[in-house]
Coordinates of C-alpha atoms and ligand atoms in Angstrom, one line a residue:
M1 CA 75.5 72.1 -37.3
S2 CA 75.0 74.8 -40.0
K3 CA 72.3 72.6 -41.6
L4 CA 70.5 72.5 -38.2
I5 CA 70.6 76.3 -38.0
S6 CA 69.2 76.8 -41.5
L7 CA 66.4 74.2 -40.7
V8 CA 65.5 76.1 -37.5
L9 CA 65.5 79.5 -39.4
A10 CA 63.3 78.1 -42.2
L11 CA 60.9 76.7 -39.6
M12 CA 60.8 80.1 -37.9
M13 CA 60.1 81.9 -41.2
L14 CA 57.3 79.5 -42.0
L15 CA 55.7 80.0 -38.5
F16 CA 56.1 83.8 -39.0
S17 CA 54.4 83.9 -42.4
V18 CA 51.6 81.6 -41.2
S19 CA 51.0 83.9 -38.2
A20 CA 51.1 87.0 -40.5
F21 CA 48.6 85.4 -42.8
A22 CA 46.0 85.2 -40.0
E23 CA 42.8 83.3 -40.2
G24 CA 40.3 85.1 -42.5
A25 CA 43.2 87.1 -43.9
V26 CA 43.3 87.6 -47.7
F27 CA 46.7 89.3 -47.8
T28 CA 49.9 89.6 -45.9
P29 CA 49.8 93.2 -44.9
G30 CA 52.4 95.4 -46.4
T31 CA 53.4 97.2 -49.6
Y32 CA 54.4 95.2 -52.6
E33 CA 55.7 96.3 -56.0
A34 CA 55.8 94.9 -59.5
E35 CA 56.3 96.1 -63.0
G36 CA 54.4 95.9 -66.2
K37 CA 55.4 96.7 -69.8
G38 CA 53.9 100.0 -71.0
F39 CA 54.4 102.1 -74.1
G40 CA 57.2 104.2 -72.8
G41 CA 58.9 101.4 -70.8
A42 CA 58.2 100.0 -67.4
V43 CA 55.0 100.9 -65.5
K44 CA 55.7 100.4 -61.8
V45 CA 52.8 99.5 -59.5
S46 CA 52.9 99.6 -55.8
V47 CA 50.1 98.0 -53.9
T48 CA 49.4 98.4 -50.2
V49 CA 47.2 95.9 -48.5
S50 CA 45.8 95.2 -45.0
E51 CA 44.9 91.7 -44.1
T52 CA 41.6 92.0 -45.8
E53 CA 41.7 95.0 -48.0
I54 CA 43.6 96.6 -50.9
T55 CA 44.0 100.0 -49.3
D56 CA 46.1 101.8 -51.9
V57 CA 47.5 101.4 -55.4
T58 CA 50.0 103.8 -56.8
V59 CA 51.3 103.7 -60.4
T60 CA 54.3 105.4 -61.7
G61 CA 55.4 105.3 -65.3
D62 CA 57.0 108.5 -66.2
A63 CA 57.5 107.6 -69.8
E64 CA 53.8 106.8 -70.1
T65 CA 52.8 110.1 -71.5
P66 CA 51.1 109.3 -74.8
A67 CA 47.5 110.4 -74.8
L68 CA 45.5 108.1 -72.7
G69 CA 48.3 106.2 -71.1
G70 CA 48.6 109.0 -68.6
V71 CA 44.9 108.9 -67.9
A72 CA 45.0 105.1 -67.3
I73 CA 47.6 105.8 -64.7
Q74 CA 45.3 108.4 -63.1
T75 CA 42.2 106.2 -63.1
L76 CA 43.0 102.5 -62.9
P77 CA 44.5 102.6 -59.3
G78 CA 41.2 103.9 -57.9
E79 CA 39.3 101.3 -59.9
I80 CA 41.4 98.5 -58.4
V81 CA 40.8 99.8 -54.9
K82 CA 37.1 100.1 -55.5
A83 CA 36.8 96.7 -57.1
Q84 CA 39.2 95.0 -54.7
T85 CA 40.7 93.0 -57.5
P86 CA 43.3 93.9 -60.2
N87 CA 41.0 92.8 -62.9
V88 CA 39.2 96.0 -63.6
D89 CA 38.0 97.2 -67.0
I90 CA 40.6 98.3 -69.4
L91 CA 40.4 102.0 -70.2
S92 CA 39.1 102.4 -73.8
G93 CA 41.9 103.9 -75.8
A94 CA 44.6 102.9 -73.4
T95 CA 44.8 99.2 -73.6
V96 CA 48.6 98.8 -73.5
T97 CA 49.0 100.9 -70.3
S98 CA 45.9 99.5 -68.7
T99 CA 47.1 95.9 -69.4
A100 CA 50.5 96.8 -68.0
I101 CA 48.9 98.2 -64.8
I102 CA 46.6 95.2 -64.4
A103 CA 49.5 92.7 -64.9
A104 CA 51.8 94.5 -62.4
A105 CA 49.0 94.9 -59.8
T106 CA 48.3 91.2 -60.2
E107 CA 51.9 90.3 -59.6
A108 CA 52.2 92.6 -56.6
L109 CA 49.0 91.2 -55.0
E110 CA 50.3 87.6 -55.6
K111 CA 53.4 88.7 -53.7
A112 CA 51.1 89.7 -50.9
G113 CA 49.8 86.2 -50.9
A114 CA 46.5 86.9 -52.6
D115 CA 44.5 84.3 -54.5
I116 CA 43.5 86.3 -57.6
A117 CA 40.6 84.0 -58.4
Y118 CA 39.2 84.6 -54.9
L119 CA 39.5 88.4 -55.4
D120 CA 37.7 88.1 -58.8
A121 CA 35.0 86.0 -57.3
N122 CA 34.5 88.7 -54.7
K123 CA 34.9 91.7 -57.0
R124 CA 33.0 94.7 -55.7
V125 CA 30.8 96.1 -58.3
A126 CA 29.1 99.5 -58.3
A127 CA 25.5 99.3 -57.3
E128 CA 23.4 98.2 -60.4
D129 CA 21.0 101.1 -60.5
G130 CA 21.1 101.3 -64.2
A131 CA 23.1 104.6 -64.0
K132 CA 26.4 104.7 -65.8
E133 CA 29.5 105.4 -63.8
E134 CA 30.6 109.0 -63.8
K135 CA 34.3 109.4 -64.4
T136 CA 36.5 112.5 -64.3
L137 CA 39.6 112.7 -66.4
E138 CA 42.1 115.4 -66.7
T139 CA 44.4 116.3 -69.6
E140 CA 45.7 119.3 -71.5
I141 CA 44.0 119.1 -74.8
V142 CA 40.9 117.1 -75.9
I143 CA 40.5 116.4 -79.6
V144 CA 37.0 115.6 -80.5
G145 CA 36.6 113.4 -83.6
A146 CA 39.1 111.0 -85.2
G147 CA 38.7 111.8 -88.9
G148 CA 41.5 113.3 -90.9
A149 CA 41.6 116.6 -89.1
G150 CA 41.5 115.1 -85.6
M151 CA 44.1 112.5 -86.3
A152 CA 46.5 115.0 -87.9
A153 CA 46.0 117.2 -84.8
A154 CA 46.7 114.2 -82.6
I155 CA 49.9 113.4 -84.3
M156 CA 51.0 117.0 -84.0
A157 CA 50.1 117.1 -80.3
H158 CA 52.0 114.0 -79.7
Q159 CA 55.1 115.2 -81.6
A160 CA 55.0 118.3 -79.3
G161 CA 54.9 116.1 -76.2
K162 CA 51.5 117.3 -75.1
Q163 CA 49.1 115.4 -73.0
F164 CA 45.9 114.9 -74.8
I165 CA 42.8 112.7 -75.3
I166 CA 41.2 112.0 -78.6
L167 CA 37.6 110.9 -78.6
E168 CA 35.7 109.2 -81.4
K169 CA 32.0 108.5 -81.2
M170 CA 32.0 105.7 -83.7
P171 CA 33.6 102.3 -83.0
Y172 CA 36.2 103.1 -85.8
V173 CA 38.2 106.1 -86.9
G174 CA 38.2 107.9 -90.2
G175 CA 34.9 109.6 -90.6
N176 CA 34.1 111.3 -93.9
T177 CA 37.8 111.4 -94.6
T178 CA 37.6 107.7 -95.6
K179 CA 35.3 108.9 -98.4
A180 CA 37.8 111.3 -99.9
T181 CA 38.7 109.7 -103.2
G182 CA 40.8 112.1 -105.3
G183 CA 43.7 113.6 -103.5
M184 CA 45.1 116.7 -101.8
N185 CA 45.6 120.1 -103.5
A186 CA 48.9 121.7 -102.8
A187 CA 50.9 124.3 -104.7
E188 CA 54.7 124.7 -105.2
T189 CA 55.3 121.3 -103.8
H190 CA 58.6 119.4 -104.3
Y191 CA 56.6 116.8 -106.3
Q192 CA 55.3 119.4 -108.7
K193 CA 58.8 120.8 -109.1
E194 CA 60.2 117.3 -109.7
Q195 CA 57.5 116.7 -112.3
N196 CA 58.0 120.1 -114.0
I197 CA 54.5 121.3 -113.2
Q198 CA 54.1 125.0 -113.1
D199 CA 52.0 126.2 -110.2
S200 CA 51.9 128.9 -107.6
V201 CA 50.4 129.7 -104.2
E202 CA 48.6 132.7 -105.9
L203 CA 47.1 130.5 -108.6
F204 CA 45.9 128.0 -106.0
I205 CA 44.3 130.9 -104.1
S206 CA 42.6 132.3 -107.2
D207 CA 41.3 128.9 -108.3
T208 CA 39.9 128.3 -104.8
M209 CA 38.3 131.7 -104.6
T210 CA 36.8 131.5 -108.1
G211 CA 35.7 127.9 -107.5
G212 CA 34.1 129.0 -104.3
H213 CA 32.3 131.9 -106.0
N214 CA 34.4 134.3 -104.0
L215 CA 32.3 133.6 -100.9
N216 CA 35.4 132.0 -99.2
D217 CA 37.2 133.7 -96.4
P218 CA 40.3 135.0 -98.3
E219 CA 42.5 134.8 -95.3
L220 CA 41.7 131.1 -94.6
V221 CA 42.3 130.3 -98.3
R222 CA 45.6 132.1 -98.3
T223 CA 46.7 130.2 -95.1
M224 CA 45.7 126.9 -96.7
A225 CA 47.5 127.7 -100.0
E226 CA 50.7 129.0 -98.3
Q227 CA 50.9 126.0 -95.9
S228 CA 50.0 123.4 -98.5
A229 CA 53.6 122.5 -99.7
G230 CA 54.8 122.3 -96.1
A231 CA 51.9 120.0 -95.3
I232 CA 52.8 117.7 -98.2
E233 CA 56.3 117.5 -96.7
W234 CA 54.9 116.8 -93.3
L235 CA 52.9 114.0 -94.8
D236 CA 56.1 112.6 -96.3
S237 CA 57.7 112.8 -92.9
I238 CA 55.1 110.5 -91.4
G239 CA 55.2 108.1 -94.3
A240 CA 52.0 109.3 -96.0
D241 CA 53.5 110.6 -99.2
L242 CA 51.2 111.8 -102.1
P243 CA 53.5 111.9 -105.1
K244 CA 51.0 111.2 -108.0
I245 CA 49.8 114.5 -109.3
S246 CA 46.9 115.0 -111.7
F247 CA 44.2 117.4 -112.6
S248 CA 41.0 118.0 -110.7
G249 CA 38.0 120.2 -111.6
G250 CA 38.4 123.9 -111.1
A251 CA 42.2 123.9 -111.0
S252 CA 44.3 125.7 -113.6
T253 CA 47.0 123.1 -113.5
N254 CA 47.9 119.6 -112.2
R255 CA 47.6 120.2 -108.4
I256 CA 45.9 117.3 -106.8
H257 CA 48.4 115.0 -105.0
A258 CA 47.4 111.3 -104.6
P259 CA 49.1 108.1 -103.4
A260 CA 51.6 106.6 -105.8
D261 CA 49.4 103.8 -106.9
G262 CA 46.4 106.0 -107.6
S263 CA 44.4 104.6 -104.7
A264 CA 41.8 106.7 -103.0
V265 CA 43.4 109.3 -100.8
G266 CA 41.0 109.1 -97.9
N267 CA 41.5 105.5 -96.9
Y268 CA 45.2 105.8 -97.6
L269 CA 45.6 108.8 -95.2
V270 CA 43.3 107.3 -92.5
D271 CA 45.4 104.1 -92.6
K272 CA 48.7 106.0 -92.5
F273 CA 47.4 108.3 -89.7
S274 CA 46.2 105.4 -87.6
E275 CA 49.3 103.4 -88.1
K276 CA 51.3 106.5 -87.0
L277 CA 49.2 106.9 -83.9
T278 CA 49.6 103.3 -83.0
E279 CA 53.3 103.5 -83.5
L280 CA 53.4 106.6 -81.2
G281 CA 51.3 104.8 -78.6
V282 CA 48.3 107.0 -79.0
E283 CA 45.0 105.3 -78.7
V284 CA 41.7 106.8 -79.8
M285 CA 39.0 106.6 -77.2
L286 CA 36.4 104.9 -79.4
N287 CA 32.6 104.7 -78.8
T288 CA 32.9 107.9 -76.9
K289 CA 30.7 110.8 -77.9
A290 CA 31.4 114.4 -76.8
T291 CA 28.1 116.0 -75.9
E292 CA 28.9 119.3 -74.4
L293 CA 31.7 121.9 -74.1
I294 CA 32.5 122.9 -70.6
M295 CA 33.1 126.7 -70.1
E296 CA 34.5 128.3 -66.9
D297 CA 35.0 132.0 -66.6
G298 CA 34.5 132.6 -70.3
K299 CA 37.1 130.0 -71.2
I300 CA 36.9 126.4 -72.4
A301 CA 37.5 124.0 -69.4
G302 CA 36.9 120.6 -71.1
V303 CA 34.1 118.5 -72.5
K304 CA 31.5 116.1 -71.4
A305 CA 31.3 112.8 -73.2
E306 CA 29.3 109.6 -73.1
G307 CA 31.0 106.3 -73.4
K308 CA 29.5 102.8 -73.5
D309 CA 30.0 102.1 -69.8
A310 CA 30.7 105.5 -68.3
N311 CA 30.0 109.2 -68.7
Y312 CA 33.0 111.4 -68.6
T313 CA 33.8 114.8 -67.5
I314 CA 37.1 115.6 -69.2
K315 CA 38.8 118.6 -67.8
A316 CA 41.2 120.3 -70.2
K317 CA 42.7 123.6 -71.0
A318 CA 41.9 123.4 -74.7
V319 CA 39.5 121.6 -77.0
I320 CA 39.9 121.0 -80.7
L321 CA 36.6 120.3 -82.5
A322 CA 37.3 117.9 -85.4
T323 CA 33.9 116.4 -85.6
G324 CA 33.3 116.8 -89.4
G325 CA 30.3 118.1 -91.1
F326 CA 26.5 117.4 -91.0
G327 CA 26.1 115.7 -94.4
A328 CA 24.6 112.5 -92.7
N329 CA 22.1 114.5 -90.7
L330 CA 19.3 114.7 -93.2
D331 CA 17.1 116.7 -90.8
M332 CA 19.8 119.3 -90.3
I333 CA 20.4 119.4 -94.1
A334 CA 16.7 119.9 -94.7
G335 CA 16.6 122.6 -92.0
F336 CA 19.2 124.7 -93.8
R337 CA 18.4 123.6 -97.3
P338 CA 14.8 122.4 -97.7
D339 CA 15.4 121.9 -101.5
L340 CA 17.8 119.0 -100.7
Q341 CA 15.3 116.9 -98.8
G342 CA 15.5 113.3 -100.0
T343 CA 18.8 113.6 -101.8
V344 CA 21.2 110.6 -101.2
T345 CA 24.3 111.3 -99.2
T346 CA 27.8 110.0 -99.6
N347 CA 28.6 110.9 -96.0
A348 CA 29.9 108.6 -93.2
P349 CA 27.3 108.0 -90.5
G350 CA 29.2 110.1 -87.9
A351 CA 28.8 113.3 -89.9
T352 CA 25.8 114.6 -87.9
G353 CA 26.9 118.1 -87.0
D354 CA 27.6 117.5 -83.3
G355 CA 30.5 119.9 -83.3
I356 CA 28.4 122.7 -84.8
V357 CA 25.7 122.2 -82.2
M358 CA 28.2 122.1 -79.3
A359 CA 30.1 125.2 -80.6
Q360 CA 26.9 127.1 -81.1
A361 CA 25.9 126.4 -77.5
V362 CA 29.0 128.3 -76.3
G363 CA 28.4 131.2 -78.6
A364 CA 30.3 130.3 -81.7
A365 CA 29.4 132.0 -85.0
L366 CA 28.5 130.0 -88.1
V367 CA 29.5 130.9 -91.6
D368 CA 28.0 129.8 -95.0
I369 CA 26.0 127.1 -93.2
E370 CA 23.5 126.7 -96.1
Q371 CA 26.4 126.0 -98.5
I372 CA 26.1 122.2 -99.1
Q373 CA 28.0 120.6 -101.9
L374 CA 26.5 118.0 -104.2
H375 CA 29.0 115.6 -105.8
P376 CA 28.1 115.0 -109.4
T377 CA 29.2 111.4 -109.7
V378 CA 27.5 109.3 -107.0
E379 CA 26.2 105.8 -107.7
Q380 CA 22.7 106.0 -106.3
T381 CA 22.0 102.5 -105.1
T382 CA 25.1 102.3 -102.9
S383 CA 25.8 106.1 -102.4
M384 CA 29.3 105.3 -103.5
L385 CA 31.2 108.2 -104.8
I386 CA 33.0 107.8 -108.2
T387 CA 36.1 109.8 -107.8
E388 CA 36.7 112.9 -109.8
S389 CA 40.0 111.4 -110.9
V390 CA 38.0 109.2 -113.3
R391 CA 37.0 112.3 -115.2
G392 CA 40.4 113.9 -114.6
D393 CA 42.0 110.9 -116.2
G394 CA 39.8 111.2 -119.3
A395 CA 36.3 109.8 -118.7
I396 CA 33.2 111.5 -120.1
L397 CA 29.6 111.9 -119.1
V398 CA 26.7 111.0 -121.3
N399 CA 23.0 111.2 -120.9
Q400 CA 20.5 108.4 -121.6
S401 CA 20.5 109.5 -125.3
G402 CA 24.2 108.8 -125.4
H403 CA 25.2 112.5 -125.8
R404 CA 27.7 114.5 -123.8
F405 CA 26.0 117.5 -122.2
T406 CA 28.7 119.4 -120.3
N407 CA 32.4 120.0 -119.8
E408 CA 32.8 117.2 -117.3
L409 CA 35.5 119.1 -115.4
L410 CA 33.6 122.2 -114.5
T411 CA 33.1 122.7 -110.8
R412 CA 31.0 120.2 -108.9
D413 CA 28.0 122.5 -108.6
A414 CA 28.0 123.2 -112.3
V415 CA 28.3 119.5 -113.3
S416 CA 25.7 118.5 -110.8
A417 CA 23.3 121.1 -112.1
A418 CA 23.9 119.9 -115.7
E419 CA 23.1 116.4 -114.7
L420 CA 19.9 117.4 -113.0
A421 CA 18.9 119.1 -116.2
Q422 CA 19.0 115.8 -118.1
E423 CA 16.0 113.6 -118.5
G424 CA 15.8 111.3 -115.5
Q425 CA 18.3 113.6 -113.7
Y426 CA 21.2 111.1 -114.1
A427 CA 24.0 110.3 -116.4
Y428 CA 26.6 107.6 -117.2
I429 CA 30.3 108.0 -116.7
I430 CA 32.2 106.3 -119.6
F431 CA 35.8 105.1 -119.6
D432 CA 38.0 102.4 -121.0
Q433 CA 40.4 99.7 -120.0
H434 CA 43.5 102.0 -120.3
L435 CA 41.9 104.3 -117.7
R436 CA 41.0 101.4 -115.4
D437 CA 44.6 100.1 -115.6
N438 CA 45.9 103.5 -114.4
L439 CA 43.5 104.2 -111.6
K440 CA 43.3 101.8 -108.8
A441 CA 40.2 103.3 -107.3
I442 CA 38.2 101.8 -110.2
E443 CA 38.8 98.3 -108.9
K444 CA 36.5 99.0 -106.0
Y445 CA 33.7 100.0 -108.4
V446 CA 34.1 96.9 -110.5
K447 CA 34.3 94.7 -107.4
N448 CA 31.1 96.2 -106.0
G449 CA 29.3 95.5 -109.3
L450 CA 28.8 99.2 -110.2
T451 CA 30.2 98.9 -113.7
V452 CA 28.6 97.8 -116.9
Q453 CA 31.3 96.4 -119.2
A454 CA 31.4 95.6 -122.9
D455 CA 34.0 94.8 -125.6
T456 CA 32.6 97.4 -128.0
I457 CA 31.0 100.8 -127.6
E458 CA 27.9 99.5 -129.4
E459 CA 27.6 96.6 -127.1
L460 CA 28.0 98.9 -124.1
A461 CA 25.3 101.2 -125.5
R462 CA 22.9 98.2 -125.9
K463 CA 23.5 97.2 -122.3
L464 CA 22.6 100.7 -121.2
D465 CA 19.6 101.0 -123.4
I466 CA 21.2 103.8 -125.4
Y467 CA 20.9 103.9 -129.2
P468 CA 24.4 102.4 -130.2
Y469 CA 24.9 104.8 -133.1
F470 CA 24.7 107.9 -130.8
L471 CA 27.1 106.6 -128.2
A472 CA 29.6 105.5 -130.9
M473 CA 29.4 109.0 -132.5
T474 CA 29.9 110.6 -129.1
L475 CA 33.0 108.5 -128.5
N476 CA 34.3 109.3 -132.0
D477 CA 33.8 113.0 -131.5
W478 CA 35.5 112.9 -128.1
N479 CA 38.5 110.9 -129.3
E480 CA 38.8 113.4 -132.1
A481 CA 38.7 116.3 -129.6
V482 CA 41.5 114.5 -127.6
A483 CA 43.6 114.1 -130.7
T484 CA 43.2 117.7 -131.7
Q485 CA 43.1 119.0 -128.1
N486 CA 40.0 120.9 -129.1
D487 CA 36.7 120.2 -127.5
A488 CA 34.6 122.3 -129.7
A489 CA 31.3 121.1 -128.2
F490 CA 31.9 121.9 -124.5
G491 CA 35.3 123.7 -124.3
R492 CA 36.9 121.1 -122.1
T493 CA 40.6 121.7 -121.9
T494 CA 41.7 119.4 -119.1
G495 CA 41.7 115.7 -118.5
M496 CA 42.4 115.2 -122.2
D497 CA 45.6 113.3 -122.1
N498 CA 44.1 109.9 -122.9
N499 CA 41.5 108.9 -125.5
L500 CA 38.9 106.2 -124.9
T501 CA 39.9 103.5 -127.4
T502 CA 41.1 100.6 -125.4
P503 CA 38.4 97.9 -124.9
P504 CA 36.7 96.7 -122.8
Y505 CA 34.6 99.8 -122.2
Y506 CA 32.9 100.7 -118.9
A507 CA 29.9 102.7 -117.7
I508 CA 28.6 103.6 -114.3
Q509 CA 25.2 105.2 -113.8
I510 CA 25.6 108.3 -111.6
A511 CA 23.7 111.3 -110.2
P512 CA 24.4 114.0 -107.7
G513 CA 24.6 113.2 -104.0
I514 CA 25.2 115.3 -100.8
H515 CA 28.9 115.3 -100.4
H516 CA 30.3 118.1 -98.2
T517 CA 28.9 120.7 -95.9
M518 CA 31.0 123.7 -96.7
G519 CA 29.7 125.9 -94.0
G520 CA 30.3 125.5 -90.3
V521 CA 31.9 127.0 -87.2
K522 CA 33.7 130.3 -87.9
I523 CA 37.5 130.2 -87.3
N524 CA 40.4 132.5 -87.9
T525 CA 43.7 131.6 -89.5
S526 CA 44.9 130.2 -86.2
A527 CA 41.9 127.8 -86.1
Q528 CA 40.5 129.6 -83.1
V529 CA 36.8 129.5 -82.9
I530 CA 35.1 133.0 -83.2
N531 CA 31.9 133.9 -81.4
T532 CA 29.0 135.8 -82.6
N533 CA 30.5 139.1 -81.4
G534 CA 33.6 138.4 -83.5
D535 CA 35.8 137.5 -80.5
V536 CA 37.9 134.4 -80.0
I537 CA 36.4 131.8 -77.6
P538 CA 39.5 131.1 -75.4
G539 CA 40.6 127.5 -75.6
L540 CA 38.3 126.4 -78.4
F541 CA 39.8 125.4 -81.7
A542 CA 38.3 123.8 -84.8
A543 CA 39.5 122.2 -88.0
G544 CA 38.2 120.4 -91.0
E545 CA 34.6 120.0 -92.2
V546 CA 33.2 121.3 -88.9
T547 CA 34.4 124.7 -89.9
G548 CA 33.2 127.1 -92.6
G549 CA 34.9 129.7 -94.7
V550 CA 37.6 127.8 -96.5
H551 CA 35.5 126.6 -99.4
G552 CA 32.9 129.4 -99.8
G553 CA 30.1 128.5 -102.1
N554 CA 31.7 125.5 -103.8
R555 CA 34.6 123.3 -102.7
L556 CA 37.1 122.2 -105.3
G557 CA 38.1 118.5 -105.4
G558 CA 41.3 118.1 -103.4
N559 CA 40.6 121.0 -101.1
A560 CA 38.9 119.0 -98.3
V561 CA 42.0 116.9 -97.7
A562 CA 44.1 120.1 -97.9
D563 CA 41.7 121.7 -95.4
I564 CA 41.9 118.8 -92.8
V565 CA 45.6 118.2 -93.0
I566 CA 46.6 121.9 -92.9
F567 CA 44.0 123.2 -90.4
G568 CA 44.3 120.0 -88.3
R569 CA 47.9 120.9 -87.9
I570 CA 47.3 124.5 -87.3
A571 CA 44.6 123.8 -84.6
A572 CA 47.1 121.5 -82.8
E573 CA 49.8 124.1 -83.0
S574 CA 47.5 126.8 -81.7
A575 CA 46.1 124.7 -78.9
I576 CA 49.7 123.7 -77.9
E577 CA 50.7 127.4 -77.8
Y578 CA 47.6 128.3 -75.8
C579 CA 48.3 125.6 -73.2
K580 CA 51.8 127.0 -72.6
Ligands
ADP1 P1 37.2 115.9 -91.1 O1 37.3 115.5 -92.5 O2 37.0 117.3 -90.8 O3 38.4 115.3 -90.3 P2 35.6 113.5 -90.6 O4 34.2 113.4 -91.0 O5 36.6 112.8 -91.4 O6 35.9 115.1 -90.6 O7 35.9 113.1 -89.1 C1 35.1 113.6 -88.1 C2 35.0 112.5 -87.0 O8 34.4 113.0 -85.9 C3 34.2 111.3 -87.5 O9 34.9 110.1 -87.3 C4 33.0 111.3 -86.5 O10 32.4 110.1 -86.2 C5 33.6 112.0 -85.3 N1 32.6 112.7 -84.5 C6 31.5 113.4 -84.9 N2 30.8 113.9 -83.8 C7 31.5 113.4 -82.7 C8 31.3 113.6 -81.3 N3 30.2 114.2 -80.8 N4 32.1 113.0 -80.4 C9 33.2 112.3 -80.9 N5 33.4 112.1 -82.2 C10 32.6 112.7 -83.1

């Protein structure tokens, strides 16, 4: 008897569901829920359907705060309703949250009896009139540029629990920061103390001011020096420690902090920063170029940006410009410095000065814009920069006659000028196997075929078309100077810990190249952008190479990384404070 009742009940349910799924119906009307796995836990999707339409999609995922995750929650539901299928485009920079929403919406629609393949086949697409879709996003802070400064700011913003979006116009992160080879200057760090290196914030300031021909903004320099040791500790805390300390041009002591294995600091930090962002669930919105700052009532109100498939209006309370310099914009370079027309550049292709142009359009003042740094050791056929650490660890420079012609560790502008005064306007950097063994960065030069190698100095000279006797004499004199710690010829006093006596010997032909644009947008010590009247532009912050004032007329090696880490953090702190 009970069996009969269940049979009848089952039959009734079947009849009911058949009648609910009426002819021509795509769904069983109702509201259905499902969950997907996001960054911060479950993302809950609730889908309401009529017989023929997806009428509403709601997503909740309270833990889904990181950067773009929240934006995916805002935008994807509308896209699903528009397209009438769950399979909409993943939001660039928010793949995990987007995927979670799509998976949950798919499951909910399957519960509603939908055939997803049928929905996909009937996907409603926006009219193909060639125009890109216009999207509006909302967040608290927009960080423009994912180089060192932008990524440092993003990590800070995330740590403070702020909602933000980070845009990068290139298909990859890193910018010019990836080109930083040496390390980061910092004074009174725990690493210096552990290694018995005497240094002080005041010495760091005076070296930077002297190196910058006192054109630097002293307040910005003081801020950088005072916050440098704390920044090194912050880097430790995110797994990006820089314990190897050596000497870099223009410093009075060993101050440049590098990765333990001596590898180039830029790639190291970019890798560590991106790993950290991934771990935190922050995705960078790649291929998305900020084009304009939005101002409302004299305050920043967001940015406009162009993506591959859509144009964005991103409403935000604060914007941090971390767009880098303009060293790859040769027209802009020639505009400010006609004498540099035709010089090779070491810069990443994204360094086109966009931030400077955008900031100027909202009234920002520029400082030291004509101050463009040449790096003295750039291999000219590849534009590859030979890190200053090679000289810092003991290499010398010789001209085509096989003679030294300068103290190799003078400031970059002085060494560059000395090279340009040589016949052919180039030089060779000479080092030995001992130096190679202790500096990982060199492997890249060898691998890229930039080095000429020989078992003896004479053979090296022959390969370089230098008279062997002269090069041998030069090396003898130099090794003598190292032994006596007295460089009578050029007064070099640093980078003299190692002689050059371990074969094989190496040479790389180098000349100056455009390296760093030291001028840029004017900021104060809180990384607030200053306008041409000397007032703060409310809501606009800037950090890194896009700004001017920190380096003055000449940037010391190791100060770019200090600048981006320290002011990237400050810009984030100030923007966070401003949004409160
Ligand atoms: P910094 O050393 O100051 O951090 P980087 O050159 O390392 O400067 O990084 C700047 C980043 O900003 C680069 O990755 C560059 O491609 C990016 N960028 C430049 N202009 C724009 C823009 N208009 N929109 C988005 N990203 C930009």
